[in-house]
């Protein structure tokens, strides 16, 4: 917590790893997910201040070879457009290139494959959160600065702000004072089952880091909050970024849809909700909030700034149990705005347990009584290599007990295919932490496999499992 330019609270609670004695302290680093988008934006701001680019420069002018699916969008896409979720791509579209774990694609290769992502809507017509264009923003920083995104952000943002413990790369894995991730992955849907330690070397791809793969301690996060509230100026008067770019980063750009809050949460209904440059900007009880959440496998976080009160706070957790994050966030906001306490943690705990129970019931209902029909072909005829233009290949092969599937662009994303009904199967991955998918084969007039489509089994699967955006077709034998 930061108040009026001072760190008033920075503390760790609990343990770095379940079952181990090492406790979290204010210097323990946590992966902070998409709160890192603001750091990528701040890095761009320093380049704007240096006169090396402008927010409304065309991306293609600085990043040769960059293409979107539509040539018009390629020509018109600006640096600003990369950051504000109005590109026309669907929610999380393309995330499977580096999610659920580090893949075989470099950042440059991911940027090249963006051209194959068919848009869900027209350019600048609406809001849909994406990660992939922040990867492009990272590549843009590399092209303009001549440094890797990792080194540029470390030097010009983190260290410049006095954040000495934070990491932009896999150096975090050698830090003894780091939190390990934890999640509940043993049940019907993610979020149920016993809490278990996850592998911290098995996170999303380093190529995705500009979208959110920075590890930060509480003390370092306090430095970031103070820098933001001071509009880029440090206590000694030096600047990390200018007043003008600070204002630009907080200026709303894209209107976010507002949906009705569930019963008991009516007080949280905003009058406006927008996305700025790496930040969300919304109102609450007559006050403006600058905020952003973050999530990675086994880690969740949130950063909140209340500029008119000159206060900010951040919460970082090495668990996916999000009721305490959301509940404590609103409890602290109410505290700073002198509003009555409403026990938001208890409300969120009830709400999220109900949501998970509903998802479990939905999966049970859908999978309990499949139609006893199919498959149409002998299992061996479903085998082969199939390609999606932006993801790459899957390989389906016969085994002694049925069919196996391998998502070859994602390490260890493989398992068996269990027949469901008709020509649809369900993935049963070797790693139970991976979200299962329905895999549906469509037959052509010759009786062979014409295409394969997918969708998540769980109705609350993380949006980054964008199976629905995949369309595989057979790879012709050479």
Tab-separated table of C-alpha atoms in Angstrom:
chain	number	residue	atom	x	y	z
A	1	UNK	CA	0.000	0.000	0.000
A	2	UNK	CA	1.249	3.446	-0.954
A	3	UNK	CA	-0.219	6.669	0.427
A	4	UNK	CA	0.891	10.189	-0.500
A	5	UNK	CA	4.202	9.038	-1.901
A	6	UNK	CA	5.099	6.769	1.008
A	7	UNK	CA	5.041	3.011	1.391
A	8	UNK	CA	2.712	2.501	4.348
A	9	UNK	CA	2.465	-1.287	4.157
A	10	UNK	CA	4.516	-3.974	2.420
A	11	UNK	CA	4.324	-7.456	3.847
A	12	UNK	CA	4.222	-11.118	2.905
A	13	UNK	CA	1.862	-13.713	4.332
A	14	UNK	CA	1.884	-17.488	4.221
A	15	UNK	CA	4.397	-19.718	2.495
A	16	UNK	CA	6.377	-19.718	-0.718
A	17	UNK	CA	5.591	-23.390	-1.270
A	18	UNK	CA	2.933	-25.638	0.210
A	19	UNK	CA	4.452	-27.959	2.810
A	20	UNK	CA	7.746	-26.052	3.074
A	21	UNK	CA	8.729	-23.770	5.968
A	22	UNK	CA	10.005	-20.789	3.938
A	23	UNK	CA	7.652	-17.875	4.518
A	24	UNK	CA	6.779	-15.090	2.110
A	25	UNK	CA	8.285	-11.692	2.910
A	26	UNK	CA	8.184	-8.273	1.259
A	27	UNK	CA	11.079	-9.223	-1.041
A	28	UNK	CA	9.595	-12.519	-2.285
A	29	UNK	CA	8.969	-12.295	-6.034
A	30	UNK	CA	5.654	-13.399	-7.550
A	31	UNK	CA	4.695	-13.672	-11.203
A	32	UNK	CA	2.077	-10.955	-11.720
A	33	UNK	CA	0.443	-11.830	-15.040
A	34	UNK	CA	-1.291	-9.176	-17.080
A	35	UNK	CA	-0.489	-6.358	-14.673
A	36	UNK	CA	2.729	-6.473	-16.709
A	37	UNK	CA	0.966	-4.932	-19.697
A	38	UNK	CA	1.409	-1.560	-18.003
A	39	UNK	CA	5.181	-2.122	-17.951
A	40	UNK	CA	5.267	-2.827	-21.682
A	41	UNK	CA	3.261	0.348	-22.186
A	42	UNK	CA	5.642	2.290	-19.942
A	43	UNK	CA	8.570	0.997	-22.005
A	44	UNK	CA	6.858	2.299	-25.139
A	45	UNK	CA	6.298	5.601	-23.333
A	46	UNK	CA	10.047	5.980	-22.803
A	47	UNK	CA	10.569	5.463	-26.535
A	48	UNK	CA	7.921	8.084	-27.250
A	49	UNK	CA	9.733	10.457	-24.903
A	50	UNK	CA	12.983	9.741	-26.754
A	51	UNK	CA	11.298	10.669	-30.041
A	52	UNK	CA	11.815	7.194	-31.493
A	53	UNK	CA	8.106	6.589	-32.109
A	54	UNK	CA	4.650	8.082	-31.589
A	55	UNK	CA	1.538	6.427	-30.173
A	56	UNK	CA	-0.220	6.814	-33.511
A	57	UNK	CA	2.639	5.636	-35.709
A	58	UNK	CA	1.770	2.750	-37.979
A	59	UNK	CA	3.139	-0.505	-36.577
A	60	UNK	CA	4.238	-1.714	-40.018
A	61	UNK	CA	6.469	1.348	-40.411
A	62	UNK	CA	8.579	0.214	-37.448
A	63	UNK	CA	8.145	-3.567	-37.605
A	64	UNK	CA	8.841	-4.837	-41.130
A	65	UNK	CA	6.909	-7.965	-42.003
A	66	UNK	CA	4.107	-7.320	-39.505
A	67	UNK	CA	0.744	-8.325	-40.937
A	68	UNK	CA	-2.804	-8.754	-39.724
A	69	UNK	CA	-5.325	-10.997	-41.517
A	70	UNK	CA	-6.848	-8.022	-43.353
A	71	UNK	CA	-4.430	-5.886	-45.433
A	72	UNK	CA	-6.391	-2.755	-44.482
A	73	UNK	CA	-5.868	-3.451	-40.795
A	74	UNK	CA	-2.189	-4.124	-41.448
A	75	UNK	CA	-1.859	-0.674	-43.032
A	76	UNK	CA	-3.871	1.143	-40.355
A	77	UNK	CA	-2.800	-0.620	-37.133
A	78	UNK	CA	-1.077	1.889	-34.837
A	79	UNK	CA	1.066	1.477	-31.753
A	80	UNK	CA	-1.959	2.604	-29.743
A	81	UNK	CA	-4.155	-0.050	-31.380
A	82	UNK	CA	-1.817	-2.803	-30.169
A	83	UNK	CA	-2.546	-1.861	-26.559
A	84	UNK	CA	-6.287	-1.234	-26.292
A	85	UNK	CA	-8.075	-4.459	-27.369
A	86	UNK	CA	-10.009	-3.108	-30.347
A	87	UNK	CA	-8.217	-4.948	-33.178
A	88	UNK	CA	-11.157	-7.161	-34.141
A	89	UNK	CA	-9.556	-10.305	-32.721
A	90	UNK	CA	-11.698	-12.412	-30.420
A	91	UNK	CA	-11.232	-12.859	-26.687
A	92	UNK	CA	-7.831	-14.463	-26.085
A	93	UNK	CA	-7.496	-15.376	-29.742
A	94	UNK	CA	-4.125	-16.897	-30.542
A	95	UNK	CA	-3.168	-17.581	-26.928
A	96	UNK	CA	-2.636	-21.280	-27.579
A	97	UNK	CA	0.568	-20.346	-29.384
A	98	UNK	CA	2.165	-19.929	-25.949
A	99	UNK	CA	-0.381	-21.216	-23.485
A	100	UNK	CA	-0.625	-23.390	-21.385
A	101	UNK	CA	3.167	-23.608	-21.348
A	102	UNK	CA	6.236	-22.430	-23.169
A	103	UNK	CA	6.162	-23.656	-26.727
A	104	UNK	CA	8.526	-24.039	-29.618
A	105	UNK	CA	7.779	-20.669	-31.214
A	106	UNK	CA	9.977	-17.614	-30.845
A	107	UNK	CA	8.508	-14.156	-30.355
A	108	UNK	CA	9.300	-13.349	-33.979
A	109	UNK	CA	7.525	-16.497	-35.168
A	110	UNK	CA	4.451	-15.689	-33.082
A	111	UNK	CA	4.364	-12.196	-34.591
A	112	UNK	CA	4.598	-13.771	-38.067
A	113	UNK	CA	1.646	-16.068	-37.369
A	114	UNK	CA	-0.628	-13.223	-36.253
A	115	UNK	CA	-1.479	-12.747	-39.957
A	116	UNK	CA	-3.416	-16.041	-39.869
A	117	UNK	CA	-5.759	-15.017	-37.042
A	118	UNK	CA	-9.099	-14.420	-38.742
A	119	UNK	CA	-10.837	-11.529	-36.925
A	120	UNK	CA	-14.028	-12.038	-34.974
A	121	UNK	CA	-15.294	-8.479	-35.590
A	122	UNK	CA	-14.348	-5.472	-37.658
A	123	UNK	CA	-11.368	-3.280	-36.802
A	124	UNK	CA	-11.933	-0.768	-33.956
A	125	UNK	CA	-15.593	-1.736	-33.655
A	126	UNK	CA	-15.508	-3.044	-30.098
A	127	UNK	CA	-13.608	-4.457	-27.150
A	128	UNK	CA	-12.189	-7.970	-26.825
A	129	UNK	CA	-9.253	-8.619	-24.500
A	130	UNK	CA	-6.204	-10.159	-26.143
A	131	UNK	CA	-2.614	-10.999	-25.210
A	132	UNK	CA	-1.168	-11.634	-28.633
A	133	UNK	CA	-0.876	-7.988	-29.701
A	134	UNK	CA	1.128	-7.188	-26.575
A	135	UNK	CA	3.589	-9.763	-27.883
A	136	UNK	CA	3.688	-7.686	-31.070
A	137	UNK	CA	4.231	-4.589	-28.901
A	138	UNK	CA	7.202	-6.349	-27.312
A	139	UNK	CA	8.656	-7.096	-30.728
A	140	UNK	CA	8.090	-3.453	-31.676
A	141	UNK	CA	10.115	-2.354	-28.641
A	142	UNK	CA	12.902	-4.661	-29.787
A	143	UNK	CA	12.841	-3.284	-33.333
A	144	UNK	CA	12.903	0.355	-32.227
A	145	UNK	CA	15.313	0.087	-29.298
A	146	UNK	CA	17.731	-2.535	-30.608
A	147	UNK	CA	17.444	-4.413	-27.304
A	148	UNK	CA	15.388	-7.429	-26.336
A	149	UNK	CA	12.103	-6.625	-24.609
A	150	UNK	CA	13.507	-8.293	-21.489
A	151	UNK	CA	16.613	-6.141	-21.279
A	152	UNK	CA	14.910	-2.903	-22.332
A	153	UNK	CA	12.116	-3.169	-19.762
A	154	UNK	CA	14.550	-4.259	-17.063
A	155	UNK	CA	16.876	-1.319	-17.725
A	156	UNK	CA	14.510	1.495	-18.686
A	157	UNK	CA	11.503	0.706	-16.493
A	158	UNK	CA	12.219	-1.684	-13.617
A	159	UNK	CA	15.714	-0.572	-12.605
A	160	UNK	CA	14.973	3.038	-13.522
A	161	UNK	CA	12.044	2.919	-11.092
A	162	UNK	CA	14.174	1.401	-8.329
A	163	UNK	CA	12.699	-2.083	-8.683
A	164	UNK	CA	15.842	-4.062	-7.915
A	165	UNK	CA	14.336	-7.499	-7.226
A	166	UNK	CA	11.984	-7.792	-10.196
A	167	UNK	CA	12.738	-9.958	-13.225
A	168	UNK	CA	11.642	-9.944	-16.850
A	169	UNK	CA	13.062	-13.342	-17.763
A	170	UNK	CA	13.748	-16.821	-16.462
A	171	UNK	CA	16.330	-15.483	-14.006
A	172	UNK	CA	13.422	-15.693	-11.577
A	173	UNK	CA	13.869	-19.473	-11.492
A	174	UNK	CA	17.276	-19.126	-9.825
A	175	UNK	CA	16.032	-16.679	-7.178
A	176	UNK	CA	15.787	-18.553	-3.865
A	177	UNK	CA	13.262	-16.029	-2.530
A	178	UNK	CA	10.522	-16.708	-5.052
A	179	UNK	CA	6.957	-17.891	-4.559
A	180	UNK	CA	5.948	-21.137	-6.255
A	181	UNK	CA	2.566	-21.461	-7.991
A	182	UNK	CA	-0.380	-23.439	-6.597
A	183	UNK	CA	-3.711	-24.526	-8.035
A	184	UNK	CA	-6.590	-26.953	-7.705
A	185	UNK	CA	-6.529	-29.188	-10.761
A	186	UNK	CA	-7.767	-32.586	-9.609
A	187	UNK	CA	-11.496	-32.114	-10.068
A	188	UNK	CA	-14.029	-32.003	-12.884
A	189	UNK	CA	-13.188	-28.350	-13.562
A	190	UNK	CA	-10.177	-26.298	-12.572
A	191	UNK	CA	-10.658	-24.796	-9.130
A	192	UNK	CA	-11.766	-28.006	-7.434
A	193	UNK	CA	-9.696	-30.621	-5.697
A	194	UNK	CA	-6.808	-30.278	-3.275
A	195	UNK	CA	-4.374	-27.382	-3.441
A	196	UNK	CA	-1.161	-28.556	-5.100
A	197	UNK	CA	2.185	-27.020	-5.986
A	198	UNK	CA	2.631	-26.480	-9.719
A	199	UNK	CA	5.912	-26.356	-11.614
A	200	UNK	CA	7.256	-22.823	-11.800
A	201	UNK	CA	9.471	-23.755	-14.756
A	202	UNK	CA	6.389	-24.805	-16.720
A	203	UNK	CA	4.750	-21.424	-17.206
A	204	UNK	CA	3.577	-19.803	-20.412
A	205	UNK	CA	6.182	-19.130	-23.081
A	206	UNK	CA	8.838	-16.485	-22.503
A	207	UNK	CA	7.810	-15.199	-25.923
A	208	UNK	CA	4.586	-13.982	-24.288
A	209	UNK	CA	6.390	-11.950	-21.614
A	210	UNK	CA	5.315	-8.507	-22.933
A	211	UNK	CA	1.714	-9.523	-22.179
A	212	UNK	CA	2.565	-10.389	-18.570
A	213	UNK	CA	5.460	-12.488	-17.295
A	214	UNK	CA	7.205	-10.150	-14.851
A	215	UNK	CA	8.034	-11.333	-11.323
A	216	UNK	CA	7.724	-8.587	-8.696
A	217	UNK	CA	8.108	-8.328	-4.914
A	218	UNK	CA	5.895	-6.285	-2.610
A	219	UNK	CA	8.650	-3.736	-1.998
A	220	UNK	CA	9.266	-3.359	-5.725
A	221	UNK	CA	5.556	-3.081	-6.424
A	222	UNK	CA	5.417	-0.193	-3.963
A	223	UNK	CA	8.045	1.611	-6.053
A	224	UNK	CA	5.897	1.051	-9.164
A	225	UNK	CA	2.769	2.391	-7.429
A	226	UNK	CA	4.641	5.521	-6.319
A	227	UNK	CA	5.997	6.067	-9.821
A	228	UNK	CA	2.524	5.788	-11.328
A	229	UNK	CA	0.905	8.113	-8.808
A	230	UNK	CA	3.734	10.619	-9.350
A	231	UNK	CA	3.139	10.514	-13.124
A	232	UNK	CA	6.575	9.171	-13.933
A	233	UNK	CA	8.772	11.235	-11.628
A	234	UNK	CA	11.040	9.661	-8.995
A	235	UNK	CA	11.582	10.975	-5.456
A	236	UNK	CA	14.905	12.525	-6.514
A	237	UNK	CA	13.158	14.467	-9.282
A	238	UNK	CA	14.386	12.333	-12.167
A	239	UNK	CA	11.841	11.015	-14.634
A	240	UNK	CA	11.216	7.520	-15.981
A	241	UNK	CA	8.578	8.828	-18.370
A	242	UNK	CA	7.118	12.259	-18.992
A	243	UNK	CA	3.992	13.879	-17.615
A	244	UNK	CA	2.534	13.839	-21.135
A	245	UNK	CA	3.023	10.110	-21.643
A	246	UNK	CA	1.799	9.419	-18.100
A	247	UNK	CA	-1.450	11.203	-18.945
A	248	UNK	CA	-1.704	9.321	-22.241
A	249	UNK	CA	-1.393	5.929	-20.531
A	250	UNK	CA	-4.369	6.665	-18.242
A	251	UNK	CA	-6.604	8.156	-20.939
A	252	UNK	CA	-9.536	5.839	-21.866
A	253	UNK	CA	-9.434	4.511	-25.414
A	254	UNK	CA	-11.877	1.616	-25.765
A	255	UNK	CA	-15.289	1.299	-24.148
A	256	UNK	CA	-15.726	-2.009	-22.338
A	257	UNK	CA	-19.182	-3.622	-22.292
A	258	UNK	CA	-20.963	-3.338	-18.947
A	259	UNK	CA	-22.995	-6.306	-17.777
A	260	UNK	CA	-25.349	-6.408	-14.806
A	261	UNK	CA	-23.736	-7.390	-11.522
A	262	UNK	CA	-25.095	-10.512	-9.789
A	263	UNK	CA	-27.320	-10.168	-6.700
A	264	UNK	CA	-25.362	-8.832	-3.758
A	265	UNK	CA	-22.829	-7.068	-5.958
A	266	UNK	CA	-25.017	-4.203	-7.228
A	267	UNK	CA	-22.783	-1.604	-5.566
A	268	UNK	CA	-19.978	-2.568	-7.964
A	269	UNK	CA	-21.983	-1.642	-11.075
A	270	UNK	CA	-19.948	1.029	-12.901
A	271	UNK	CA	-21.297	3.921	-14.931
A	272	UNK	CA	-18.349	3.605	-17.284
A	273	UNK	CA	-15.673	0.991	-17.842
A	274	UNK	CA	-12.873	1.541	-20.318
A	275	UNK	CA	-9.445	0.328	-21.379
A	276	UNK	CA	-6.570	2.788	-21.622
A	277	UNK	CA	-2.945	1.960	-22.501
A	278	UNK	CA	-2.238	-1.095	-20.379
A	279	UNK	CA	-4.733	-0.030	-17.708
A	280	UNK	CA	-8.463	-0.306	-17.055
A	281	UNK	CA	-10.203	2.935	-16.090
A	282	UNK	CA	-13.633	2.809	-14.426
A	283	UNK	CA	-15.711	4.511	-11.792
A	284	UNK	CA	-16.882	3.339	-8.389
A	285	UNK	CA	-19.040	5.315	-5.959
A	286	UNK	CA	-18.251	8.559	-7.785
A	287	UNK	CA	-14.493	7.996	-7.912
A	288	UNK	CA	-12.153	7.076	-10.756
A	289	UNK	CA	-10.111	3.890	-10.423
A	290	UNK	CA	-7.027	2.972	-12.468
A	291	UNK	CA	-6.529	-0.778	-12.194
A	292	UNK	CA	-5.543	-4.082	-13.765
A	293	UNK	CA	-5.690	-7.718	-12.768
A	294	UNK	CA	-3.321	-10.512	-13.650
A	295	UNK	CA	-3.350	-14.277	-13.707
A	296	UNK	CA	-0.950	-17.077	-14.625
A	297	UNK	CA	-1.105	-20.736	-13.722
A	298	UNK	CA	-0.858	-20.707	-9.923
A	299	UNK	CA	-0.544	-16.931	-9.541
A	300	UNK	CA	-3.066	-14.083	-9.429
A	301	UNK	CA	-2.594	-10.378	-8.777
A	302	UNK	CA	-4.237	-6.985	-8.917
A	303	UNK	CA	-3.016	-3.385	-8.977
A	304	UNK	CA	-5.302	-0.472	-8.034
A	305	UNK	CA	-4.656	3.276	-8.105
A	306	UNK	CA	-7.039	5.925	-6.731
A	307	UNK	CA	-5.447	9.118	-8.074
A	308	UNK	CA	-7.687	11.639	-6.294
A	309	UNK	CA	-6.743	10.077	-2.948
A	310	UNK	CA	-3.092	9.687	-3.994
A	311	UNK	CA	-3.135	6.060	-2.890
A	312	UNK	CA	-2.490	2.720	-4.535
A	313	UNK	CA	-2.170	-0.894	-3.548
A	314	UNK	CA	-1.329	-4.272	-5.023
A	315	UNK	CA	-2.126	-7.845	-4.057
A	316	UNK	CA	-0.021	-10.784	-5.265
A	317	UNK	CA	-0.862	-14.433	-4.560
A	318	UNK	CA	0.727	-17.789	-5.346
A	319	UNK	CA	-2.667	-19.493	-5.506
A	320	UNK	CA	-5.586	-19.393	-7.925
A	321	UNK	CA	-8.186	-19.024	-5.134
A	322	UNK	CA	-9.439	-15.656	-6.321
A	323	UNK	CA	-12.133	-14.863	-3.766
A	324	UNK	CA	-9.611	-13.305	-1.392
A	325	UNK	CA	-7.989	-11.274	-4.155
A	326	UNK	CA	-11.260	-9.759	-5.374
A	327	UNK	CA	-12.751	-9.472	-1.913
A	328	UNK	CA	-9.734	-7.807	-0.333
A	329	UNK	CA	-9.411	-5.465	-3.318
A	330	UNK	CA	-12.913	-4.065	-2.853
A	331	UNK	CA	-12.531	-4.012	0.932
A	332	UNK	CA	-9.434	-1.828	0.550
A	333	UNK	CA	-11.107	0.414	-2.020
A	334	UNK	CA	-14.035	0.916	0.383
A	335	UNK	CA	-11.544	1.689	3.153
A	336	UNK	CA	-9.809	4.399	1.135
A	337	UNK	CA	-13.122	5.885	-0.016
A	338	UNK	CA	-14.550	5.909	3.535
A	339	UNK	CA	-17.364	3.559	2.621
A	340	UNK	CA	-19.024	1.025	4.946
A	341	UNK	CA	-17.382	-2.379	5.137
A	342	UNK	CA	-19.370	-5.024	3.230
A	343	UNK	CA	-17.284	-8.185	3.772
A	344	UNK	CA	-16.501	-8.572	0.089
A	345	UNK	CA	-14.243	-11.613	0.694
A	346	UNK	CA	-17.186	-13.609	2.078
A	347	UNK	CA	-19.419	-12.502	-0.792
A	348	UNK	CA	-16.859	-13.515	-3.396
A	349	UNK	CA	-16.197	-16.814	-1.658
A	350	UNK	CA	-19.889	-17.722	-1.873
A	351	UNK	CA	-20.202	-16.452	-5.437
A	352	UNK	CA	-17.166	-18.323	-6.767
A	353	UNK	CA	-18.037	-21.571	-5.003
A	354	UNK	CA	-21.492	-21.363	-6.590
A	355	UNK	CA	-19.946	-20.656	-9.994
A	356	UNK	CA	-17.603	-23.643	-9.775
A	357	UNK	CA	-20.394	-25.908	-8.556
A	358	UNK	CA	-22.524	-24.776	-11.498
A	359	UNK	CA	-19.703	-25.528	-13.920
A	360	UNK	CA	-19.234	-28.997	-12.420
A	361	UNK	CA	-22.947	-29.677	-12.772
A	362	UNK	CA	-22.926	-28.472	-16.379
A	363	UNK	CA	-20.012	-30.752	-17.310
A	364	UNK	CA	-21.629	-33.718	-15.573
A	365	UNK	CA	-24.924	-33.096	-17.346
A	366	UNK	CA	-23.338	-32.748	-20.787
A	367	UNK	CA	-21.076	-35.759	-20.510
A	368	UNK	CA	-23.356	-38.093	-18.552
A	369	UNK	CA	-25.606	-39.254	-21.367
A	370	UNK	CA	-23.864	-39.132	-24.730
A	371	UNK	CA	-25.746	-40.385	-27.753
A	372	UNK	CA	-24.768	-43.992	-28.377
A	373	UNK	CA	-23.769	-43.400	-31.967
A	374	UNK	CA	-20.463	-43.443	-33.804
A	375	UNK	CA	-17.703	-43.241	-34.418
A	376	UNK	CA	-18.351	-43.349	-38.149
A	377	UNK	CA	-14.941	-44.745	-39.044
A	378	UNK	CA	-12.558	-47.358	-37.785
A	379	UNK	CA	-10.329	-45.563	-35.254
A	380	UNK	CA	-7.210	-45.875	-37.397
A	381	UNK	CA	-8.867	-43.748	-40.084
A	382	UNK	CA	-8.986	-40.748	-37.714
A	383	UNK	CA	-5.204	-40.721	-37.440
A	384	UNK	CA	-2.899	-38.342	-39.256
A	385	UNK	CA	-1.251	-34.940	-39.053
A	386	UNK	CA	-3.581	-31.946	-39.152
A	387	UNK	CA	-2.638	-28.275	-39.425
A	388	UNK	CA	-4.162	-25.022	-38.253
A	389	UNK	CA	-2.723	-21.934	-39.999
A	390	UNK	CA	-1.783	-20.046	-36.807
A	391	UNK	CA	-1.299	-22.805	-34.237
A	392	UNK	CA	0.542	-25.427	-36.232
A	393	UNK	CA	0.058	-29.182	-36.137
A	394	UNK	CA	-1.652	-31.806	-34.086
A	395	UNK	CA	-0.856	-35.474	-34.591
A	396	UNK	CA	-3.524	-38.115	-34.007
A	397	UNK	CA	-2.269	-41.656	-33.887
A	398	UNK	CA	-3.668	-45.097	-33.123
A	399	UNK	CA	-2.615	-46.919	-29.954
A	400	UNK	CA	-3.342	-50.332	-28.498
A	401	UNK	CA	-6.264	-48.849	-26.537
A	402	UNK	CA	-7.624	-46.202	-28.902
A	403	UNK	CA	-6.414	-42.863	-30.224
A	404	UNK	CA	-3.743	-40.461	-28.952
A	405	UNK	CA	-3.455	-36.715	-29.644
A	406	UNK	CA	-0.355	-34.537	-29.539
A	407	UNK	CA	-0.432	-30.730	-29.787
A	408	UNK	CA	3.040	-30.538	-31.281
A	409	UNK	CA	3.535	-26.780	-30.828
A	410	UNK	CA	3.014	-27.147	-27.069
A	411	UNK	CA	5.422	-29.338	-25.075
A	412	UNK	CA	3.750	-32.233	-23.228
A	413	UNK	CA	0.257	-31.295	-24.362
A	414	UNK	CA	-0.687	-34.821	-25.288
A	415	UNK	CA	-2.928	-37.628	-24.142
A	416	UNK	CA	-5.628	-39.976	-25.314
A	417	UNK	CA	-8.879	-39.320	-27.154
A	418	UNK	CA	-11.943	-40.805	-25.509
A	419	UNK	CA	-14.961	-41.306	-27.763
A	420	UNK	CA	-17.907	-39.140	-26.700
A	421	UNK	CA	-20.603	-39.388	-29.369
A	422	UNK	CA	-20.926	-39.373	-33.149
A	423	UNK	CA	-17.515	-38.218	-34.432
A	424	UNK	CA	-16.658	-36.196	-31.334
A	425	UNK	CA	-14.008	-37.221	-28.816
A	426	UNK	CA	-12.781	-35.712	-25.535
A	427	UNK	CA	-9.105	-35.131	-24.791
A	428	UNK	CA	-7.832	-36.863	-21.667
A	429	UNK	CA	-4.454	-35.197	-21.284
A	430	UNK	CA	-1.584	-36.863	-19.462
A	431	UNK	CA	-1.285	-33.645	-17.429
A	432	UNK	CA	-4.570	-33.196	-15.506
A	433	UNK	CA	-3.910	-29.462	-15.184
A	434	UNK	CA	-4.649	-28.962	-18.896
A	435	UNK	CA	-8.197	-28.050	-19.886
A	436	UNK	CA	-9.871	-30.874	-21.820
A	437	UNK	CA	-11.470	-30.202	-25.182
A	438	UNK	CA	-14.172	-31.673	-27.354
A	439	UNK	CA	-12.556	-32.715	-30.640
A	440	UNK	CA	-15.005	-33.051	-33.524
A	441	UNK	CA	-14.097	-34.644	-36.860
A	442	UNK	CA	-16.041	-33.612	-39.975
A	443	UNK	CA	-16.100	-36.074	-42.853
A	444	UNK	CA	-15.878	-35.185	-46.505
A	445	UNK	CA	-17.838	-36.693	-49.381
A	446	UNK	CA	-15.167	-39.373	-49.798
A	447	UNK	CA	-15.588	-40.500	-46.197
A	448	UNK	CA	-12.209	-39.121	-45.128
A	449	UNK	CA	-11.457	-36.462	-42.494
A	450	UNK	CA	-12.069	-33.032	-43.962
A	451	UNK	CA	-11.526	-30.858	-40.876
A	452	UNK	CA	-11.320	-30.911	-37.078
A	453	UNK	CA	-12.834	-28.327	-34.742
A	454	UNK	CA	-12.646	-28.024	-30.971
A	455	UNK	CA	-14.175	-26.324	-27.950
A	456	UNK	CA	-13.433	-26.420	-24.197
A	457	UNK	CA	-15.286	-28.977	-22.093
A	458	UNK	CA	-15.476	-26.696	-19.048
A	459	UNK	CA	-17.793	-23.684	-19.329
A	460	UNK	CA	-15.402	-21.734	-17.076
A	461	UNK	CA	-12.153	-22.731	-18.796
A	462	UNK	CA	-9.693	-19.854	-18.958
A	463	UNK	CA	-10.282	-17.873	-22.143
A	464	UNK	CA	-6.686	-18.475	-23.206
A	465	UNK	CA	-7.659	-22.047	-24.056
A	466	UNK	CA	-9.077	-20.711	-27.311
A	467	UNK	CA	-9.797	-24.124	-28.818
A	468	UNK	CA	-12.805	-22.656	-30.599
A	469	UNK	CA	-10.497	-20.539	-32.775
A	470	UNK	CA	-8.741	-23.602	-34.191
A	471	UNK	CA	-9.667	-25.268	-37.473
A	472	UNK	CA	-7.439	-28.182	-38.497
A	473	UNK	CA	-7.270	-29.723	-41.953
A	474	UNK	CA	-5.278	-32.758	-43.083
A	475	UNK	CA	-1.642	-32.288	-44.005
A	476	UNK	CA	-1.067	-33.929	-47.358
A	477	UNK	CA	1.441	-36.769	-47.334
A	478	UNK	CA	4.683	-35.954	-49.119
